CSV table of C-alpha atoms in Angstrom, one decimal:
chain,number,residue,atom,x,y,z
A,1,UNK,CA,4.4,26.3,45.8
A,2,UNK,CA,1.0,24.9,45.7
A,3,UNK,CA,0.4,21.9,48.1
A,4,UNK,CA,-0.2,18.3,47.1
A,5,UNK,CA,-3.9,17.7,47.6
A,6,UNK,CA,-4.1,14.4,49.4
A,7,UNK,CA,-5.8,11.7,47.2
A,8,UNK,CA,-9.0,10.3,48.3
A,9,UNK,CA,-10.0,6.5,48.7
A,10,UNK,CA,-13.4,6.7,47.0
A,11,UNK,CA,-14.2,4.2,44.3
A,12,UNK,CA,-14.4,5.0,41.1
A,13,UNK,CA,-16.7,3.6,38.5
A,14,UNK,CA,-15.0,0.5,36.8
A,15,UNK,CA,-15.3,1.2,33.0
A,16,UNK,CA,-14.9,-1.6,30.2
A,17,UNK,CA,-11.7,-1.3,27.8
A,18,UNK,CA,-14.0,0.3,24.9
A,19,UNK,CA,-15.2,3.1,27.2
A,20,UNK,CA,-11.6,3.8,28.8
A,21,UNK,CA,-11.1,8.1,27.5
A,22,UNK,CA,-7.8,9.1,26.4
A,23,UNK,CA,-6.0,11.2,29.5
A,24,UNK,CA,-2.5,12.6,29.7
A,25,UNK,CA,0.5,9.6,29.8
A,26,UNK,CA,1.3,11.0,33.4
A,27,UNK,CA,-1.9,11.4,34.7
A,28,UNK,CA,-4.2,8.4,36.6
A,29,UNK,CA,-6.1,5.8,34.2
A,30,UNK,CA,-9.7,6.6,34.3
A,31,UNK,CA,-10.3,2.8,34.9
A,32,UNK,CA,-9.7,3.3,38.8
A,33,UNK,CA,-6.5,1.1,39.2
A,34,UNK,CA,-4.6,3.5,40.7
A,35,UNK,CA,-1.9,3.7,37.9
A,36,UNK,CA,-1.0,6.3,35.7
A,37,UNK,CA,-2.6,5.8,32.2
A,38,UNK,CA,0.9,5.1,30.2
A,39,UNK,CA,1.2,2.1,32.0
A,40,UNK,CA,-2.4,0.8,32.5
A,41,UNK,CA,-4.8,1.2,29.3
A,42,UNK,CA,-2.4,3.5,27.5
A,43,UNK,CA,0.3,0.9,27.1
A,44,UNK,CA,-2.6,-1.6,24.8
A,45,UNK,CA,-4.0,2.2,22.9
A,46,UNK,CA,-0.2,2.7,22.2
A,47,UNK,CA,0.7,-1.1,21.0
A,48,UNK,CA,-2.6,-0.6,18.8
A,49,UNK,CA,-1.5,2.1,16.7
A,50,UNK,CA,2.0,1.0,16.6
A,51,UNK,CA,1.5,-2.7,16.1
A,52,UNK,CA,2.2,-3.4,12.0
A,53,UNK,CA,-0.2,-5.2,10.1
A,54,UNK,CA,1.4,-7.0,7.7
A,55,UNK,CA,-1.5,-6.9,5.0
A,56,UNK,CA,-3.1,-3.4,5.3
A,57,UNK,CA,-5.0,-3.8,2.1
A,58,UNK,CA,-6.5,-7.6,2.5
A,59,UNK,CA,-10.0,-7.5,2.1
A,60,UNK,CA,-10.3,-4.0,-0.6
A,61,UNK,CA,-10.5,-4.5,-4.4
A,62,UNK,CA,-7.5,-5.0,-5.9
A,63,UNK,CA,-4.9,-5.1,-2.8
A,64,UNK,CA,-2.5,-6.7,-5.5
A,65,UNK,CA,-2.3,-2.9,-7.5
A,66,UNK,CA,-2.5,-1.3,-4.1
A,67,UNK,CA,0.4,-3.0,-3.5
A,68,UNK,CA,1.8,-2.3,-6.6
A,69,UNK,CA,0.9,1.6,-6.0
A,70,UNK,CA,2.6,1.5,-2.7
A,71,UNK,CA,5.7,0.2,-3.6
A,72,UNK,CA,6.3,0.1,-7.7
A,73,UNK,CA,4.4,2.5,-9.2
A,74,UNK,CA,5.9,6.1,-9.4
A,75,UNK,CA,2.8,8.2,-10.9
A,76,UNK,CA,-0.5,6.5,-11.2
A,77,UNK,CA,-4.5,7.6,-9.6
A,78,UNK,CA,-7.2,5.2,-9.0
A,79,UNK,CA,-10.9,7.0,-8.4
A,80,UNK,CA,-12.4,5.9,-5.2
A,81,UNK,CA,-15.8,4.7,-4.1
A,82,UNK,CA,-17.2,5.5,-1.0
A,83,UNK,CA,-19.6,3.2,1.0
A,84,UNK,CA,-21.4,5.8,1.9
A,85,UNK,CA,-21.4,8.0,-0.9
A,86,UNK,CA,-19.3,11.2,-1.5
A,87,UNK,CA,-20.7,13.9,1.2
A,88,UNK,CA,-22.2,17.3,-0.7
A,89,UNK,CA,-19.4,19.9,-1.9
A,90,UNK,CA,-17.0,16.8,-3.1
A,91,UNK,CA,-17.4,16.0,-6.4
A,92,UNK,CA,-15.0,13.3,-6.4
A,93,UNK,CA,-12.1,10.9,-4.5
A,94,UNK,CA,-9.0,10.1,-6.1
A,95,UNK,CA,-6.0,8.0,-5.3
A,96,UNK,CA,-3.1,9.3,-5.9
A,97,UNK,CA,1.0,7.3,-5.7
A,98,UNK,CA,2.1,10.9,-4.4
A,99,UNK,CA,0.9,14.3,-4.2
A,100,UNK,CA,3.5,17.5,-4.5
A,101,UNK,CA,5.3,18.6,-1.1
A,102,UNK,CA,4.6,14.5,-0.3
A,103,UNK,CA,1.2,15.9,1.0
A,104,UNK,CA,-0.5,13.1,2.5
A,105,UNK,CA,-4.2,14.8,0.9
A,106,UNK,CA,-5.3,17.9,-1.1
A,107,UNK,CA,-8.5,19.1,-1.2
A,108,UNK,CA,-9.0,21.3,-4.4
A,109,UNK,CA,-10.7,24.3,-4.8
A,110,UNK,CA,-13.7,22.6,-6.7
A,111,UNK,CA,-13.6,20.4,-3.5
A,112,UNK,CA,-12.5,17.2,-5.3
A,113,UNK,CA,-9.9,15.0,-3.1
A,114,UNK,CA,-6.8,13.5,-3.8
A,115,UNK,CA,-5.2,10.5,-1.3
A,116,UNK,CA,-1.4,10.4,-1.2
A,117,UNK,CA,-0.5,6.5,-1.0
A,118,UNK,CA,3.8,6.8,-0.7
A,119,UNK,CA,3.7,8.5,1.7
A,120,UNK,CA,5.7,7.4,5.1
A,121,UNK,CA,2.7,6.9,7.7
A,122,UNK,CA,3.0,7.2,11.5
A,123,UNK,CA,1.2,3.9,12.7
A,124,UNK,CA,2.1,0.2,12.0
A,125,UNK,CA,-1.4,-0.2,10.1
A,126,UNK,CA,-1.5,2.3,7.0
A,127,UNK,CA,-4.9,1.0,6.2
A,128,UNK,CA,-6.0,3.2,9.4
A,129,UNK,CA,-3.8,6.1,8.2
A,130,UNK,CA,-4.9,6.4,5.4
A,131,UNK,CA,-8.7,6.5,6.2
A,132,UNK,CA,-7.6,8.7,9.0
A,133,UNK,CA,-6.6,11.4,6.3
A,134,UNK,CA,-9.2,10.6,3.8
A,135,UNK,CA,-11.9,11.5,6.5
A,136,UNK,CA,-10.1,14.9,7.3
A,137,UNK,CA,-9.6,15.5,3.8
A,138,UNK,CA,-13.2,15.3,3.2
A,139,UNK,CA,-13.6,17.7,5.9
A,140,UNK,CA,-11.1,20.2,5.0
A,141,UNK,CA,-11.2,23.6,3.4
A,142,UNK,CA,-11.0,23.6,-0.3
A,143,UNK,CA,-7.2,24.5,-1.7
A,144,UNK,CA,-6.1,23.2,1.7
A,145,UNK,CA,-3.3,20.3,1.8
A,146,UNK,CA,-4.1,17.7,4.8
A,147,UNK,CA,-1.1,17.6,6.9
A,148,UNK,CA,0.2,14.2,8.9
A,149,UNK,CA,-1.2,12.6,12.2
A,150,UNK,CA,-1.0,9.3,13.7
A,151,UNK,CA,-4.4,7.8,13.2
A,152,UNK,CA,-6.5,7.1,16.4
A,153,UNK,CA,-6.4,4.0,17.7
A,154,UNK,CA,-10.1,2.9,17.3
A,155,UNK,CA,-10.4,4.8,14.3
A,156,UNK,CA,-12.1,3.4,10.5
A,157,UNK,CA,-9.4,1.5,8.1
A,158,UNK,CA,-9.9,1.8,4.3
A,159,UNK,CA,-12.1,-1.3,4.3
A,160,UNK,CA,-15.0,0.2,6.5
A,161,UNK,CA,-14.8,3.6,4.4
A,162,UNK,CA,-14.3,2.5,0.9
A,163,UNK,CA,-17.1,0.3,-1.0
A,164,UNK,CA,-16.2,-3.3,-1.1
A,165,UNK,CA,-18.2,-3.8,-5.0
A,166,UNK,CA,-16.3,-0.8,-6.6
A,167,UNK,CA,-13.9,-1.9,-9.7
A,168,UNK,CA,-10.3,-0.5,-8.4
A,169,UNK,CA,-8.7,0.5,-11.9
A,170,UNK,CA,-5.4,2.4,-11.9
A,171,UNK,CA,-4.8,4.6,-14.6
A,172,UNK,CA,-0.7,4.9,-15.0
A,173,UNK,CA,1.0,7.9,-15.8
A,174,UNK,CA,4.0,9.4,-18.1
A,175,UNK,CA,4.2,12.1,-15.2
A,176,UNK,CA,2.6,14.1,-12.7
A,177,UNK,CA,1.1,16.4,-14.7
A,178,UNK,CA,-2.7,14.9,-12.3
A,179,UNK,CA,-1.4,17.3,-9.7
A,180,UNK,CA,-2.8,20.4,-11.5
A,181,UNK,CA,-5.9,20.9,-12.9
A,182,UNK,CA,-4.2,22.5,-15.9
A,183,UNK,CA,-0.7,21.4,-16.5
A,184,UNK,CA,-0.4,23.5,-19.7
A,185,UNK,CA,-1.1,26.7,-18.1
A,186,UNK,CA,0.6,26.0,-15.0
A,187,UNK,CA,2.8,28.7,-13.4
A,188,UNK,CA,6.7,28.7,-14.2
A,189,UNK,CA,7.2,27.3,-10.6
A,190,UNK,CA,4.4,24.8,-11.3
A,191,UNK,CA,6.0,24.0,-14.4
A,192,UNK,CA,9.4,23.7,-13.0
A,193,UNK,CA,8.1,21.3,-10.3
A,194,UNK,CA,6.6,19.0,-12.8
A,195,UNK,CA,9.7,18.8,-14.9
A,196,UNK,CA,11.5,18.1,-12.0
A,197,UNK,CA,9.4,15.3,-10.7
A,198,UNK,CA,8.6,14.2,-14.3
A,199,UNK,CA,12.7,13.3,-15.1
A,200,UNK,CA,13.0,11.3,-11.8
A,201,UNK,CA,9.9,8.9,-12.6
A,202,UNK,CA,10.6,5.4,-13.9
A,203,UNK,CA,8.3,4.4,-17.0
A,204,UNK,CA,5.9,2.3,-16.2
A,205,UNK,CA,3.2,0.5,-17.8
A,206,UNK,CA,0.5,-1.9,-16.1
A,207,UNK,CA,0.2,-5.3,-18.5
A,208,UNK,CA,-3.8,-5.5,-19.9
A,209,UNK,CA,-4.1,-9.2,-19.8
A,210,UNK,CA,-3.1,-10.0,-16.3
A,211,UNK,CA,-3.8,-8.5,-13.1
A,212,UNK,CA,-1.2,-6.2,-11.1
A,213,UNK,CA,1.9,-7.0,-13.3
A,214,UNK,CA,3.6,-3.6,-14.4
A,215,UNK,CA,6.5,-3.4,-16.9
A,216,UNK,CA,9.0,-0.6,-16.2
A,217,UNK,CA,12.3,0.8,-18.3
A,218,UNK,CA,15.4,1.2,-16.5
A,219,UNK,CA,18.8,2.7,-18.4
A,220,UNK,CA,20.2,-1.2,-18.7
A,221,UNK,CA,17.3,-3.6,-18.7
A,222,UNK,CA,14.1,-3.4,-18.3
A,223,UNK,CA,11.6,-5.3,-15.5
A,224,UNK,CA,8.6,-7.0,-15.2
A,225,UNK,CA,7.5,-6.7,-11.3
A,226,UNK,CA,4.0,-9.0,-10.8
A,227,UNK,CA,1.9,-8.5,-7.6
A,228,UNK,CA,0.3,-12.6,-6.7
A,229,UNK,CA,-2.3,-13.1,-4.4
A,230,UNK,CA,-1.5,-16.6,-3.7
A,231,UNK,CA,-0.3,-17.6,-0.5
A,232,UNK,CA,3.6,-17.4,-0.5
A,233,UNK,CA,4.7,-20.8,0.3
A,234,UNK,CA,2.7,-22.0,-2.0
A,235,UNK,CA,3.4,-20.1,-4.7
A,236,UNK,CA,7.1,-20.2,-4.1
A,237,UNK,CA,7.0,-24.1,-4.6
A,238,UNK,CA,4.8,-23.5,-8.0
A,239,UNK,CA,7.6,-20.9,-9.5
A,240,UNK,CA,10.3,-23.5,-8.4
A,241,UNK,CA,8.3,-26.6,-10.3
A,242,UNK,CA,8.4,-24.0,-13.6
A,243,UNK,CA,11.7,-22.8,-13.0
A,244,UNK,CA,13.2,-26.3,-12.6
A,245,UNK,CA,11.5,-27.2,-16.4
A,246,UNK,CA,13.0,-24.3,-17.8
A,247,UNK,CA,9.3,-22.5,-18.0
A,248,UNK,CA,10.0,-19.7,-15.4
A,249,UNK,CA,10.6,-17.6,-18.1
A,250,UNK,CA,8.6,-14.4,-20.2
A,251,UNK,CA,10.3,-15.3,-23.7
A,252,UNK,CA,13.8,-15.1,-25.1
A,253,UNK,CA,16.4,-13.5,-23.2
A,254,UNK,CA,14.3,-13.4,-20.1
A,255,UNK,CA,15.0,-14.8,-16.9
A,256,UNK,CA,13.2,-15.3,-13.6
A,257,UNK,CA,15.7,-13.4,-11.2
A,258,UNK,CA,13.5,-13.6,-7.7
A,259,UNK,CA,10.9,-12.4,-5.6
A,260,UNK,CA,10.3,-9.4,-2.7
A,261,UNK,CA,7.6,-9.4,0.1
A,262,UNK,CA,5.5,-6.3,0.0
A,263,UNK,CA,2.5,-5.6,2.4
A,264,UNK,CA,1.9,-9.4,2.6
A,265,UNK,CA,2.2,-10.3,-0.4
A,266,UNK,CA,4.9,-11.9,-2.9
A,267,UNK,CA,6.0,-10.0,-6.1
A,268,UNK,CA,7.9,-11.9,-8.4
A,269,UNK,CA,10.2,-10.6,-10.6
A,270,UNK,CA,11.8,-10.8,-14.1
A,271,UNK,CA,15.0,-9.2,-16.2
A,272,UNK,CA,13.8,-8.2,-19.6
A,273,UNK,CA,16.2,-7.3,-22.6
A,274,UNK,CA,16.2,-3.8,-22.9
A,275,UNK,CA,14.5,-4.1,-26.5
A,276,UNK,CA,11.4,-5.8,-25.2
A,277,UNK,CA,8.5,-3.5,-24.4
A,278,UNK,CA,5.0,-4.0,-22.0
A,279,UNK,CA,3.6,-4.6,-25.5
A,280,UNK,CA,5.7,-7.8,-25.9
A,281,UNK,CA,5.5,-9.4,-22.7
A,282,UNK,CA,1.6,-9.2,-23.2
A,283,UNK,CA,1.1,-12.5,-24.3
A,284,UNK,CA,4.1,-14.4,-22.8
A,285,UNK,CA,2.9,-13.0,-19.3
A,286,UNK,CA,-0.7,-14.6,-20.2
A,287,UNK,CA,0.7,-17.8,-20.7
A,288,UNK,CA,3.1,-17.6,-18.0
A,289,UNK,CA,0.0,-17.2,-16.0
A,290,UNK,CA,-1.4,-20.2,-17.5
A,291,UNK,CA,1.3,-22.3,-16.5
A,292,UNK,CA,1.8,-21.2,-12.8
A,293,UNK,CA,-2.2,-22.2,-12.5
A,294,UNK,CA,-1.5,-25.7,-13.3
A,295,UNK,CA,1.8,-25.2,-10.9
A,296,UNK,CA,-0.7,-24.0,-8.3
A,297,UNK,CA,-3.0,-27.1,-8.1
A,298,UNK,CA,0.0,-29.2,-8.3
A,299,UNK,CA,0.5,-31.3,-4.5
A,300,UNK,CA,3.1,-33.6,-5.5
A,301,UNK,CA,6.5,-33.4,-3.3
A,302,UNK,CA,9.1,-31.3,-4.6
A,303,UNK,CA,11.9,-33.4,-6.3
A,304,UNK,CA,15.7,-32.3,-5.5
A,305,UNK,CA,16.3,-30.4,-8.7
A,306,UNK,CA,12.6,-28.2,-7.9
A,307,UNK,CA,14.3,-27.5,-4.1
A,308,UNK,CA,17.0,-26.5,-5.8
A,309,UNK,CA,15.3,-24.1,-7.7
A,310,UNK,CA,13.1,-23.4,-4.3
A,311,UNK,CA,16.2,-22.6,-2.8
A,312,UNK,CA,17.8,-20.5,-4.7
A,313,UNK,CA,14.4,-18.3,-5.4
A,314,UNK,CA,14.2,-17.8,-1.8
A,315,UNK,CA,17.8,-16.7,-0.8
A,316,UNK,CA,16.9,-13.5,-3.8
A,317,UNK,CA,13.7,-13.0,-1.7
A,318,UNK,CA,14.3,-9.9,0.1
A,319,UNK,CA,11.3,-7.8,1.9
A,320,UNK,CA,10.0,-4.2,1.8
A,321,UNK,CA,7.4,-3.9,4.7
């Protein structure tokens, strides 16, 4: 058995957090302290990547419909601008809800890329995750998959990779048939797959006259789930003024059933008869829109009957992330 080499007292240069390398948990921290690394720098590198930030898209174009992608949306693709512009040999970057095999990326054989959005990511900030794969993906082989990784600490988010001007503009989906560049003439597998994934996804439809509201059909009532950028307390007290004058509603037979959290933001959401389609709820949604405005600027106190309505809006909020 080897021997222990004795360790020696000489000073070691005393580096700044930013400059500390990443060294085996067990082995000393590069800073000089003496410790091992897990318990010196390593322990802030490892609360970094784990540490959830509750609004990973704040700050892109359209974090509402990201949301809404994330968490409502089963098949639906966004194309994506790069600051820097797409590198040569990659025509194109698309977001995708989900790839097939729940790949995280695909780079095609023309060298195009797709961006998986559902899938389960490894840090607490999927913002970084995501740019994580999207650089590798860029990187990898074309008619390679990009498999999972927990992004580095330090490492780009979305907002430093993707340009801040670009128009986000999902395009929604009857099925999945995005995965393959030719659906029709897909293999029997291929074709099996599709059918597969196709039967299990809700439909959904994105209203046109108001931002990040989708419509979906359900077997006994359909939904309208509406992604709000306004700060939550605030707009929790505007849906309880409207729901307290009978104006929470989309229409007849409609009904304002609650709210869920979701990356930071609130998603209200409303019970539609089962006879009333995206089509229909166009134009109640727009005024519904109108009134929660007015709601908005409103700073009077609350009266008992609108904390009522408070009330009872917030014990049905329930969160996802």
């Amino acid at each position: 058995m080897a021997k222990k080499r004795p360790q020696t007292k000489a000073r070691r240069p005393q580096l700044t957090d930013g400059e500390i390398p990443v060294v085996g948990a067990r082995e000393p921290c590069p800073c000089g302290s003496g410790r091992r690394y897990k318990a010196c720098h390593g322990r802030a590198a490892a609360h970094a990547v784990t540490e959830l930030v509750q609004r990973p898209f704040e700050g892109l174009p359209g974090e509402c419909d990201w949301v809404a992608l994330r968490e409502l949306v089963p098949a639906a693709t966004v194309g994506l601008t790069l600051r820097e512009g797409l590198p040569e040999g990659v025509p194109s970057v698309t977001l995708a809800t989900v790839l097939p095999m729940a790949w995280p990326a695909l780079r095609r054989e023309d060298g195009s890329v797709l961006i998986g959005l559902q899938n389960d990511t490894p840090s607490g900030d999927i913002s970084r995750d995501l740019a994580d794969t999207l650089l590798r993906a860029l990187e990898a082989e074309p008619g390679t998959p990009v498999q999972a990784r927990r992004a580095p600490a330090g490492g780009p988010r979305l907002q430093d990779l993707l340009d801040p001007e670009a128009a986000f503009e999902p395009a929604v989906h009857t099925g999945f048939e995005f995965w393959v560049p030719d659906a029709d003439n897909a293999t029997p597998d291929v074709a099996a797959s599709l059918e597969r994934a196709n039967a299990a996804a809700i439909p959904t439809v994105r209203l046109r006259g108001v931002e990040a509201a989708y419509w979906c059909e359900t077997p006994e009532k359909n939904h309208l789930r509406w992604v709000m950028p306004h700060p939550e307390e605030r707009l929790l007290d505007a849906l309880a003024r409207l729901h307290a004058a009978g104006a929470s509603n989309l229409g007849e037979g409609t009904r304002l059933v609650g709210s869920f959290r979701a990356h930071g933001l609130t998603v209200p959401v409303w019970d539609l008869p089962s006879g009333v389609s995206a089509d229909d709820v166009e134009k109640p949604a727009a005024e519904f829109a109108e009134r929660l405005a007015d709601a908005l600027a409103t700073d009077a106190p609350l009266t008992a009957e609108e904390r009522r309505a408070r009330g009872g809006l917030t014990n049905r909020q329930i969160t996802l992330s």
